[in-house]
mmCIF file of C-alpha atoms and ligand atoms in Angstrom:
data_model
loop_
_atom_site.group_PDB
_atom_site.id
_atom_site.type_symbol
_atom_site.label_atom_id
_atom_site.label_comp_id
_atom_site.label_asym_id
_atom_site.label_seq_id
_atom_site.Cartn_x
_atom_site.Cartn_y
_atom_site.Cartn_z
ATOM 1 C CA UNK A 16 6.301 -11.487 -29.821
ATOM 2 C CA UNK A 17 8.396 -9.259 -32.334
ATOM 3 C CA UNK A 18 11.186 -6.882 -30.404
ATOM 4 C CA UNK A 19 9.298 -4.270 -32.361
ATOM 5 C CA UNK A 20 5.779 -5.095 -30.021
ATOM 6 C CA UNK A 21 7.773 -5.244 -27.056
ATOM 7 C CA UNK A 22 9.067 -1.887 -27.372
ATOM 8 C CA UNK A 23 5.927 -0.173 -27.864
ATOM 9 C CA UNK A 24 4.377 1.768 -25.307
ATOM 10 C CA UNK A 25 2.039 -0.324 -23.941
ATOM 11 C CA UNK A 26 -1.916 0.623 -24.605
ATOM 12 C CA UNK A 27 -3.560 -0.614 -21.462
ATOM 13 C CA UNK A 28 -1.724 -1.714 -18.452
ATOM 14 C CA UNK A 29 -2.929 -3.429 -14.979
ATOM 15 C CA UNK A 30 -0.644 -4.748 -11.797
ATOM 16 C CA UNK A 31 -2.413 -6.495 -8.863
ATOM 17 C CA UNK A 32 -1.586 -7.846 -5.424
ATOM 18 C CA UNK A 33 -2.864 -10.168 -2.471
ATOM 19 C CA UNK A 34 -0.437 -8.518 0.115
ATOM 20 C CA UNK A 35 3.189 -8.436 1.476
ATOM 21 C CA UNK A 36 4.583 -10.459 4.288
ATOM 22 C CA UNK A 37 7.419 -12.913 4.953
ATOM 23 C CA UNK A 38 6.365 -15.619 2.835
ATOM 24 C CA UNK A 39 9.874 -17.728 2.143
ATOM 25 C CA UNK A 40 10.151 -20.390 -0.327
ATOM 26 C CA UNK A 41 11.071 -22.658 1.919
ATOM 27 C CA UNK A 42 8.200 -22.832 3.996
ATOM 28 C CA UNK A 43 5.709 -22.375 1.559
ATOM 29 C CA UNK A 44 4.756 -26.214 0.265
ATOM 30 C CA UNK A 45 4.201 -26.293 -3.793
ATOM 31 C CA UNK A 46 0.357 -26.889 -3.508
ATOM 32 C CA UNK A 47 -0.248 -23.543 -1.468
ATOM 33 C CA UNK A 48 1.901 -21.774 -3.614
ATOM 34 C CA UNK A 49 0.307 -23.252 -6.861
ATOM 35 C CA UNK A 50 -2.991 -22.428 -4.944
ATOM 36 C CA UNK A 51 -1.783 -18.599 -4.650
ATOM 37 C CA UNK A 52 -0.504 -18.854 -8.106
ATOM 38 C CA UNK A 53 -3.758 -19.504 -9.434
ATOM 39 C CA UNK A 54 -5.519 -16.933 -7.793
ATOM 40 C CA UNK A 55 -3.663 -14.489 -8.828
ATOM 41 C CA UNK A 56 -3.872 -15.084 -12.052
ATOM 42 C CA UNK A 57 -7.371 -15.592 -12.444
ATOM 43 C CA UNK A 58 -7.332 -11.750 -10.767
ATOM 44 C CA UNK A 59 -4.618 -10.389 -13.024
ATOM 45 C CA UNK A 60 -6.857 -11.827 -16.121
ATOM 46 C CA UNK A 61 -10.373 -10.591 -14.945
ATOM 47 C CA UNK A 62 -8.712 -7.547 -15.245
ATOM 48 C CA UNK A 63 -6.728 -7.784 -18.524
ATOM 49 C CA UNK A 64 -9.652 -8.639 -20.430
ATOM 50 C CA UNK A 65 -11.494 -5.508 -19.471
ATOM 51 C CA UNK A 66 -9.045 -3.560 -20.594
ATOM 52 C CA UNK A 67 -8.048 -5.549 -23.598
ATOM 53 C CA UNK A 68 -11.714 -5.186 -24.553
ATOM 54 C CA UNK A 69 -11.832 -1.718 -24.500
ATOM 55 C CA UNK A 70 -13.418 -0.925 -20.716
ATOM 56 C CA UNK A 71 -12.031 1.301 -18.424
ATOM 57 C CA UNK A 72 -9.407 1.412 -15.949
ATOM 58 C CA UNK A 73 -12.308 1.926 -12.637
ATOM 59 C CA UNK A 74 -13.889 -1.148 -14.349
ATOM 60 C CA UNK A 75 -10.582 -3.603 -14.438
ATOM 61 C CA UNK A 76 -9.633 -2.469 -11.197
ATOM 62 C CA UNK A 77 -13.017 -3.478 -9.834
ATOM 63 C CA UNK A 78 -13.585 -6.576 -11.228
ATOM 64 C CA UNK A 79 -9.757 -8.054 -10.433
ATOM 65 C CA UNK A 80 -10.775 -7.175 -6.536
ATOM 66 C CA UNK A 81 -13.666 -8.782 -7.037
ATOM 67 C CA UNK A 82 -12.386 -11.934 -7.648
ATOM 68 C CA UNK A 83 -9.796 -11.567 -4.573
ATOM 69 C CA UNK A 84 -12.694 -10.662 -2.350
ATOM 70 C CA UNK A 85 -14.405 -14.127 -2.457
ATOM 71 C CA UNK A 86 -11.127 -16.090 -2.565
ATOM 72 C CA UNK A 87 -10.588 -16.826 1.385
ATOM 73 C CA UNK A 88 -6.368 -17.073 0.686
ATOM 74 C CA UNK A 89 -6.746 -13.367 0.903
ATOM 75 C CA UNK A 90 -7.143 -10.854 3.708
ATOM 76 C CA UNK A 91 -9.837 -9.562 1.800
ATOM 77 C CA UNK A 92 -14.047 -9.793 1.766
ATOM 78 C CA UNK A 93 -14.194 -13.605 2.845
ATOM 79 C CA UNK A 94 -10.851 -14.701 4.297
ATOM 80 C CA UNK A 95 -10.831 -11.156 6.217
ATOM 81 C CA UNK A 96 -8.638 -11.547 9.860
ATOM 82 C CA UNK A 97 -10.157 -11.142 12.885
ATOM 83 C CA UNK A 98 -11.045 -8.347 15.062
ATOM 84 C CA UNK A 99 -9.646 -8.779 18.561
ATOM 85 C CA UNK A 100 -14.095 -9.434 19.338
ATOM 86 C CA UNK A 101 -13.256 -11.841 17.265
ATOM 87 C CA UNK A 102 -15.573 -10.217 14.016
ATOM 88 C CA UNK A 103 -14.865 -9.663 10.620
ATOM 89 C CA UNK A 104 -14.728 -5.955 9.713
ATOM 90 C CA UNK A 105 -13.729 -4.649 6.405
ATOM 91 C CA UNK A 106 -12.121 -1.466 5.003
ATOM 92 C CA UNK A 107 -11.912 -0.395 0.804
ATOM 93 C CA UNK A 108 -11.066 2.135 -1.246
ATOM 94 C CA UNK A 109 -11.186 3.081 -4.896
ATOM 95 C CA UNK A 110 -10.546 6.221 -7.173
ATOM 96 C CA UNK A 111 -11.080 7.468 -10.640
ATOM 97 C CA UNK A 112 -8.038 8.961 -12.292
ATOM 98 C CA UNK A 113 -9.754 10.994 -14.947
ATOM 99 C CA UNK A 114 -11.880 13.250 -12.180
ATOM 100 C CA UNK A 115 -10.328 12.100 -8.973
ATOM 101 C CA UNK A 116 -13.528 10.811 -7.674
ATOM 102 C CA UNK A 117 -12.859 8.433 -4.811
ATOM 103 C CA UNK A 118 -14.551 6.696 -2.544
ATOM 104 C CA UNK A 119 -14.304 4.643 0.866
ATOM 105 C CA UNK A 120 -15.714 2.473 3.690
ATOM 106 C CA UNK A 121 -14.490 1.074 6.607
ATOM 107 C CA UNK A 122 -15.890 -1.336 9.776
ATOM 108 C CA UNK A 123 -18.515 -3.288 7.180
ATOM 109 C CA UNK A 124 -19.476 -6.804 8.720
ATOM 110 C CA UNK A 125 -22.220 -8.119 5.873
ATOM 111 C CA UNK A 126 -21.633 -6.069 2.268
ATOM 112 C CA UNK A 127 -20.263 -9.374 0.567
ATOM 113 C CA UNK A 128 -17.760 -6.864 -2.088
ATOM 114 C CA UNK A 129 -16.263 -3.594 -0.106
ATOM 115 C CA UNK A 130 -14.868 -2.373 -3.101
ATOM 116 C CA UNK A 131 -18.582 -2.141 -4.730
ATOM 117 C CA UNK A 132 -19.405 -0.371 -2.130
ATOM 118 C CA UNK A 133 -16.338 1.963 -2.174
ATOM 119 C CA UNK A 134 -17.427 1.948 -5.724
ATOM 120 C CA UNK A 135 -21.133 3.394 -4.829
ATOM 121 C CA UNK A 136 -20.058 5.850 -2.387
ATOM 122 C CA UNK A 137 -17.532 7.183 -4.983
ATOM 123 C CA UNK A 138 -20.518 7.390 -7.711
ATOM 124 C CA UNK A 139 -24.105 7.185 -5.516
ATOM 125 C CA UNK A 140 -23.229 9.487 -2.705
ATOM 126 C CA UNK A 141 -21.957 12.594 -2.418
ATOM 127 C CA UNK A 142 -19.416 12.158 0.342
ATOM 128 C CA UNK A 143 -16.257 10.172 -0.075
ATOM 129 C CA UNK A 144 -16.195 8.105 3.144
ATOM 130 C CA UNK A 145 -18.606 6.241 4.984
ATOM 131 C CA UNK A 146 -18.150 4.006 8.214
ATOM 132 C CA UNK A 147 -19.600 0.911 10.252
ATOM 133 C CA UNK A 148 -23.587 1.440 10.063
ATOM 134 C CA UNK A 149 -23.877 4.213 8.190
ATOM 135 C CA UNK A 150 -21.931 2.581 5.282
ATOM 136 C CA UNK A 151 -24.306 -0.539 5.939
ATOM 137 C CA UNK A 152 -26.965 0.828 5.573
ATOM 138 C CA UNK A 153 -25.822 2.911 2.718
ATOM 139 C CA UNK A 154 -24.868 -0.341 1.177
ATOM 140 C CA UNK A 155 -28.400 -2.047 1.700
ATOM 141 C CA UNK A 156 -29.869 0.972 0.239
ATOM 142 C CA UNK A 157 -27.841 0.907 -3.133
ATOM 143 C CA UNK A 158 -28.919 -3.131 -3.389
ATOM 144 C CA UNK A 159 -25.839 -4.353 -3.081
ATOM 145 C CA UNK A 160 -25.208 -8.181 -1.979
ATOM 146 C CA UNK A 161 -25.734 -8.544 2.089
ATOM 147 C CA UNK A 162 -24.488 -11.618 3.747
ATOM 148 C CA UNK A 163 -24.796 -13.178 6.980
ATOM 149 C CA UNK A 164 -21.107 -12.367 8.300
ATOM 150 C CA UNK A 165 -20.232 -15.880 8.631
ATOM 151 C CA UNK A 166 -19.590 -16.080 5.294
ATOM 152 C CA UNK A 167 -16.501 -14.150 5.643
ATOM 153 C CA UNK A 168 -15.163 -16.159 8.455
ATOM 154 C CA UNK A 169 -12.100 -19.123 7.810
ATOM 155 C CA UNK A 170 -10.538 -21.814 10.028
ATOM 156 C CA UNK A 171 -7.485 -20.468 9.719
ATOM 157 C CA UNK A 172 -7.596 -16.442 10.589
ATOM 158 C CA UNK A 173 -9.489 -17.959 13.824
ATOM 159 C CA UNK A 174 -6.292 -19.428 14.651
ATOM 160 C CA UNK A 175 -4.413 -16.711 13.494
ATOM 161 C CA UNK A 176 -6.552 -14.238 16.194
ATOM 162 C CA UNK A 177 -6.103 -17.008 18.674
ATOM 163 C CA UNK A 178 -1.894 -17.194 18.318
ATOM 164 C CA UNK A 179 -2.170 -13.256 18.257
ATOM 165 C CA UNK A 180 -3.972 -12.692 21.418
ATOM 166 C CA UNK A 181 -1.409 -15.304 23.142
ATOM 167 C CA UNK A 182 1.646 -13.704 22.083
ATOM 168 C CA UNK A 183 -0.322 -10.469 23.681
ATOM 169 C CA UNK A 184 -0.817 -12.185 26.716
ATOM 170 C CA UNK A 185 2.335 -13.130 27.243
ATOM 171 C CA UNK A 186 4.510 -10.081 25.872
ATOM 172 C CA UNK A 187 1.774 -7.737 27.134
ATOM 173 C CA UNK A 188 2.850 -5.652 24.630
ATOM 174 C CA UNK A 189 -0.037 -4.375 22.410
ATOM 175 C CA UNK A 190 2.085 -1.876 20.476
ATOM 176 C CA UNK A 191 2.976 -4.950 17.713
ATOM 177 C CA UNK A 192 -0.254 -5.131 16.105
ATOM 178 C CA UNK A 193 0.887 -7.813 13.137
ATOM 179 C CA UNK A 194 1.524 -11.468 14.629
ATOM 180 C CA UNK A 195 0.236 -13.166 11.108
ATOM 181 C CA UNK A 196 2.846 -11.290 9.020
ATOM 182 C CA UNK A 197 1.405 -11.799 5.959
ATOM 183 C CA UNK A 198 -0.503 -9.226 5.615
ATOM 184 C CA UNK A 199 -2.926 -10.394 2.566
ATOM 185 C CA UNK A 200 -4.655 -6.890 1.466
ATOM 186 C CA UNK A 201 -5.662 -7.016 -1.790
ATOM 187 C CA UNK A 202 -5.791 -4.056 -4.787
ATOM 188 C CA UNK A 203 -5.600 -3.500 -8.468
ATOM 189 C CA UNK A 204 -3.930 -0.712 -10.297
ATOM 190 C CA UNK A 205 -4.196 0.203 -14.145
ATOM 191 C CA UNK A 206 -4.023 2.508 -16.804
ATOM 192 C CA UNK A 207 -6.607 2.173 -19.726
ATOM 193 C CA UNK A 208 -6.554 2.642 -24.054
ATOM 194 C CA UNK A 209 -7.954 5.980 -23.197
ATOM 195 C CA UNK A 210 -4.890 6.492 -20.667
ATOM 196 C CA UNK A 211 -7.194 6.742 -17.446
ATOM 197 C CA UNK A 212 -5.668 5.989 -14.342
ATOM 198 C CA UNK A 213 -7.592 3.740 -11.407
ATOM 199 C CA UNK A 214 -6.945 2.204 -8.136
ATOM 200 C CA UNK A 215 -8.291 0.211 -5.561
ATOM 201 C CA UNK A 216 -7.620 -1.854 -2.248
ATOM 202 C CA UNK A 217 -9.844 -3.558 0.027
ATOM 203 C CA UNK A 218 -8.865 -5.379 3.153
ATOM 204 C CA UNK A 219 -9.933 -6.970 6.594
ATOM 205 C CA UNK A 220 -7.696 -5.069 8.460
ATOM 206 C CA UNK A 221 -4.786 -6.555 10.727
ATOM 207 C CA UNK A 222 -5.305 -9.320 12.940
ATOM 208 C CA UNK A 223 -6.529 -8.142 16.589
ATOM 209 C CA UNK A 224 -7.547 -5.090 15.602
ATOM 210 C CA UNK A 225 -9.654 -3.247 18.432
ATOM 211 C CA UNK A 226 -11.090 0.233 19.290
ATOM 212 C CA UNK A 227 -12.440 0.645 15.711
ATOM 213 C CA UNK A 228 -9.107 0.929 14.535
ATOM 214 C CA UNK A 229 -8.677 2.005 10.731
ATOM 215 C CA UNK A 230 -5.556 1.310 8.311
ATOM 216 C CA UNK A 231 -4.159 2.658 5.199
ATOM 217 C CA UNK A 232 -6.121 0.608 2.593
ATOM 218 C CA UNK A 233 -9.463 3.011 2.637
ATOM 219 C CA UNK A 234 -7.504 6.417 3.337
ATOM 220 C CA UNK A 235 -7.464 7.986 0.155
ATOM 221 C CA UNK A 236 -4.004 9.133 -0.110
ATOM 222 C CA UNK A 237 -2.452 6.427 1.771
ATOM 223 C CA UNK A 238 -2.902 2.916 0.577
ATOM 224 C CA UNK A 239 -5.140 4.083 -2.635
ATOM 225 C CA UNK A 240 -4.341 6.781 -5.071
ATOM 226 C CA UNK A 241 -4.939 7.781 -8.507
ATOM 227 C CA UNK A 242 -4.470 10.868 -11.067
ATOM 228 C CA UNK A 243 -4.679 10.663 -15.061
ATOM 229 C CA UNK A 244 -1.699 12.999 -13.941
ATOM 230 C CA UNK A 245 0.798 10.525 -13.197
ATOM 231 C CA UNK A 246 0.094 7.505 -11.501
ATOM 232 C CA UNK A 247 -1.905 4.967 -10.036
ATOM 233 C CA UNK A 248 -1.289 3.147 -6.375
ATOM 234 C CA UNK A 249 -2.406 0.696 -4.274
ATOM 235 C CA UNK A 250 -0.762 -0.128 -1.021
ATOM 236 C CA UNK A 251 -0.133 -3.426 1.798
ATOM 237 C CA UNK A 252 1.839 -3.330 4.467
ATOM 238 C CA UNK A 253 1.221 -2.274 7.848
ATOM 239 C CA UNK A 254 -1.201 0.408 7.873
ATOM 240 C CA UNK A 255 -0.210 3.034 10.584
ATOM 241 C CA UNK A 256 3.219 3.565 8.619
ATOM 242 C CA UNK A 257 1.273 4.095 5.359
ATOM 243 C CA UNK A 258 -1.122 6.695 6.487
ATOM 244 C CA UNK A 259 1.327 8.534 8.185
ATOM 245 C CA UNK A 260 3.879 8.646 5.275
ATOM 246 C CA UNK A 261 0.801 9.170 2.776
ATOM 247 C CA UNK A 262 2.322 6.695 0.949
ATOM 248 C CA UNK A 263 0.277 6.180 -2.157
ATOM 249 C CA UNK A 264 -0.649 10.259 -2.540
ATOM 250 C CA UNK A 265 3.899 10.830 -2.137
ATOM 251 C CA UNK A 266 4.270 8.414 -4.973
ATOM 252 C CA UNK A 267 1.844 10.339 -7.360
ATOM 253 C CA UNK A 268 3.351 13.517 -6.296
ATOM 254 C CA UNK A 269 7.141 12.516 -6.886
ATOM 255 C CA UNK A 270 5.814 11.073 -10.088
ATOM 256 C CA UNK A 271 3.951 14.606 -11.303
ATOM 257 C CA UNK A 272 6.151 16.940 -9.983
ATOM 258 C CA UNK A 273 9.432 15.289 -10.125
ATOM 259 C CA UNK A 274 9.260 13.577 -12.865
ATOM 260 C CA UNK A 275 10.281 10.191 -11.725
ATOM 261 C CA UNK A 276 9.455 7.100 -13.427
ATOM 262 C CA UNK A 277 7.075 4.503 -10.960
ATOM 263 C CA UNK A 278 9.807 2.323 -10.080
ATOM 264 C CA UNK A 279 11.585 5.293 -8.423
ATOM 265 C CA UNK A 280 9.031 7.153 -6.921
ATOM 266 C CA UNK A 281 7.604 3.331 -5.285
ATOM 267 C CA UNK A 282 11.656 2.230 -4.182
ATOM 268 C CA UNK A 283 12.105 5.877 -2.250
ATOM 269 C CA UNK A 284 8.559 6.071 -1.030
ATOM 270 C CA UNK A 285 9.141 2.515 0.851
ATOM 271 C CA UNK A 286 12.324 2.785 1.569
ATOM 272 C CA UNK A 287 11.082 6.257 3.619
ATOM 273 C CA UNK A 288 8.317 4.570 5.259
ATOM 274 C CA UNK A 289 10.399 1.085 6.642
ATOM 275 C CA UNK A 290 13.200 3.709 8.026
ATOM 276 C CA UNK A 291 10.085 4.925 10.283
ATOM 277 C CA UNK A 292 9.909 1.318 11.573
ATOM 278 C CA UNK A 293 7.295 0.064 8.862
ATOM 279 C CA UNK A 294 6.836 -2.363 5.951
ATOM 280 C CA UNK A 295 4.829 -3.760 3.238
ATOM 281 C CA UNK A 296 4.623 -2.746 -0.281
ATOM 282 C CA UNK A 297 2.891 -1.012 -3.091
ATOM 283 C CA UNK A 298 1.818 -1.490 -6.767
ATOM 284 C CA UNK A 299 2.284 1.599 -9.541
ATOM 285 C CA UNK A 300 0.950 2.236 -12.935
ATOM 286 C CA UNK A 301 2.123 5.179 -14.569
ATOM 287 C CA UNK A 302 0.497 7.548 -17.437
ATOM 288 C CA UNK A 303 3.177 5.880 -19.924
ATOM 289 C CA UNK A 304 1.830 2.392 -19.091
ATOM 290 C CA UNK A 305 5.051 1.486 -16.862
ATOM 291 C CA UNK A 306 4.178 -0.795 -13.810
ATOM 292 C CA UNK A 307 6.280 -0.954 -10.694
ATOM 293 C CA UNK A 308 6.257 -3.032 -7.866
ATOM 294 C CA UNK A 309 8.231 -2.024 -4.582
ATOM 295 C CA UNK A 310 8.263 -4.172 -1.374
ATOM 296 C CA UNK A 311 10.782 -4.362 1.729
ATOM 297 C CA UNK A 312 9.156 -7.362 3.041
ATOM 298 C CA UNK A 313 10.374 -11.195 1.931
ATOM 299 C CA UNK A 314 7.410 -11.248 -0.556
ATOM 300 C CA UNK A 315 4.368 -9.514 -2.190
ATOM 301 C CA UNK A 316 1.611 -11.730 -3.897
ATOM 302 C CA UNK A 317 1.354 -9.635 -7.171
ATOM 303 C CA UNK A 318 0.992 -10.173 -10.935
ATOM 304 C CA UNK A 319 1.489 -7.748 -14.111
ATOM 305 C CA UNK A 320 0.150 -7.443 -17.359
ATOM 306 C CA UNK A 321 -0.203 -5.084 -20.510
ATOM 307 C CA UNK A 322 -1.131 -4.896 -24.315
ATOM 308 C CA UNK A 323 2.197 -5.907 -25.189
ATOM 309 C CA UNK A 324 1.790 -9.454 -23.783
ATOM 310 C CA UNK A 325 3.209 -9.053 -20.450
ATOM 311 C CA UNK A 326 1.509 -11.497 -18.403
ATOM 312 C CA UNK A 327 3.257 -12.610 -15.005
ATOM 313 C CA UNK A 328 2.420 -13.827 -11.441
ATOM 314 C CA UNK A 329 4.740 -13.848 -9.020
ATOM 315 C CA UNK A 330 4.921 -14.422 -4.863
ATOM 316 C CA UNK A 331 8.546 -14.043 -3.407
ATOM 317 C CA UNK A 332 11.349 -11.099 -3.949
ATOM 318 C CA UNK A 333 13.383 -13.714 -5.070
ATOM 319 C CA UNK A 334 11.835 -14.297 -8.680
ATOM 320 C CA UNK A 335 12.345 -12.485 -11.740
ATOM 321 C CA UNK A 336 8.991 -11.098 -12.713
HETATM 322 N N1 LIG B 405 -2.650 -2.232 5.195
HETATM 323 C C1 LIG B 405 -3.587 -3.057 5.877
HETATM 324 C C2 LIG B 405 -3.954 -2.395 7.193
HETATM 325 O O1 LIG B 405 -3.103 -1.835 7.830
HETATM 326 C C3 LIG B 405 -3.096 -4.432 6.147
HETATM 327 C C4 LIG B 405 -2.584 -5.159 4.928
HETATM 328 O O2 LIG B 405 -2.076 -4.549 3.999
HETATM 329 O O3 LIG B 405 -2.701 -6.398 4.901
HETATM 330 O O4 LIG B 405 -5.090 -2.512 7.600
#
């Protein structure tokens, strides 16, 4: 690639991520993290070649989520964590830079792709967010895919409920809702040819989750945000921090009315939120095609790309990306 390509603005733009947590190097063995690798790129290029063929922002954004809903590595559609019943119950978001449409769902046990159905509240409804039932059945009525809830279910969140509800037992302490640290939302951000902005998250929650409890990731505002204005944002981390910072809606706003680029506005925003006691991370297009990534845990699963022939995965704060 010519210097002179490099330094162009770039004409479409997307950043993705399958959560933060304290993944480590050490402890992650080279076939999971190839695994992880993979995935994400197979997200990141679902994405990229929307945009590279001319679709739209809401479209990329949808179908790299897609992708991360069915792959059980991710806290996300199947591979969701556990309610403390011991269900899985999910939560998404999405919204449409060019009109700020948005939409949302929470508590879903059978819609096989949240974010579609995010997606049809957003454009088939006129409300913005739906819950348990209701969303269901608003779901079945708009034809999209049902599936016996066992389909979302995996060895390996069981145990995670099971270690979680031991620790509880024993601290008695239910105020430390994350035991499986990595947290494993997934969500797309990205900025189109046209220069629309989209973003999206969709999630399973934390692990133990009870009392109908509802995180960041389908608060518009808090763990999904976008504005053909200045930015787009999706957020992972631990949810009740999020919402109550307004993370992803405080990184627009810096962005519009301060005027700072998305690597600022995402560093200041999280540093903010994990001096209330929180953490995770976030992902950040902005109108000029920038993408950030900002994280105060030991790793984010995220990748980048753009029209310039960025194209990078990457897993722990450690590497260069
Ligand atoms: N933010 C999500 C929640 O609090 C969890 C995550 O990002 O993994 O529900």
């Amino acid at each position: 690639m010519s210097p002179a390509v490099a330094d162009e603005a770039p004409r479409w733009s997307i950043a993705i991520h399958g959560g933060a947590g304290t993944m480590s190097p050490e402890r992650m063995d080279a076939e999971t993290r190839a695994a992880y690798e993979a995935a994400l790129q197979a997200a990141l290029d679902a994405g990229a070649q929307v945009l590279a063929d001319g679709g739209s922002a809401i479209d990329a954004v949808t179908a790299a989520i897609m992708l991360m809903e069915d792959d059980p590595k991710f806290n996300s559609g199947r591979g969701a964590v556990y309610t403390w019943d011991g269900v899985n119950e999910h939560d998404a978001s999405i919204m449409d830079g060019r009109t700020r449409d948005a939409g949302a769902s929470t508590g879903t046990r059978n819609v096989r792709h949240p974010i579609l159905l995010a997606r049809a509240v957003m454009e088939d409804s006129p409300h913005v967010f739906l819950s348990r039932e209701g969303a269901e059945q608003f779901a079945a009525e708009q034809g999209l895919e049902l599936v016996d809830p066992s389909w979302f279910g995996t060895e390996a969140r069981k145990r995670a409920l099971e270690r979680y509800k031991e620790a509880q037992m024993k601290a008695g302490d239910t105020s430390q809702l994350a035991i499986d640290t990595k947290f494993g939302t997934v969500g797309a951000v990205a900025r189109d040819k046209d220069g629309s902005m989209a973003a999206g998250t969709s999630t399973g929650g934390m692990t133990g989750k009870r009392w109908g409890r509802i995180g960041d990731s389908p608060m518009i505002g808090a763990g999904t945000y976008a504005d053909n204005r200045a930015c787009a944002v999706s957020a992972t981390g631990w949810g009740e921090y999020f919402i109550r910072v307004g993370v992803a809606a405080e990184i627009c706003a810096r962005m519009r009315m301060k005027g700072e680029s998305a690597q600022v506005a995402a560093d200041a925003v999280i540093a903010e939120m994990g001096e209330m006691g929180g953490n995770g991370g976030v992902i950040v297009a902005g109108t000029n095609g920038d993408l950030a990534f900002a994280f105060d845990t030991a790793g984010m699963y995220r990748g980048r790309a753009d029209s310039t022939g960025r194209n990078a995965v990457a897993i722990f704060a450690s590497e260069v990306d």
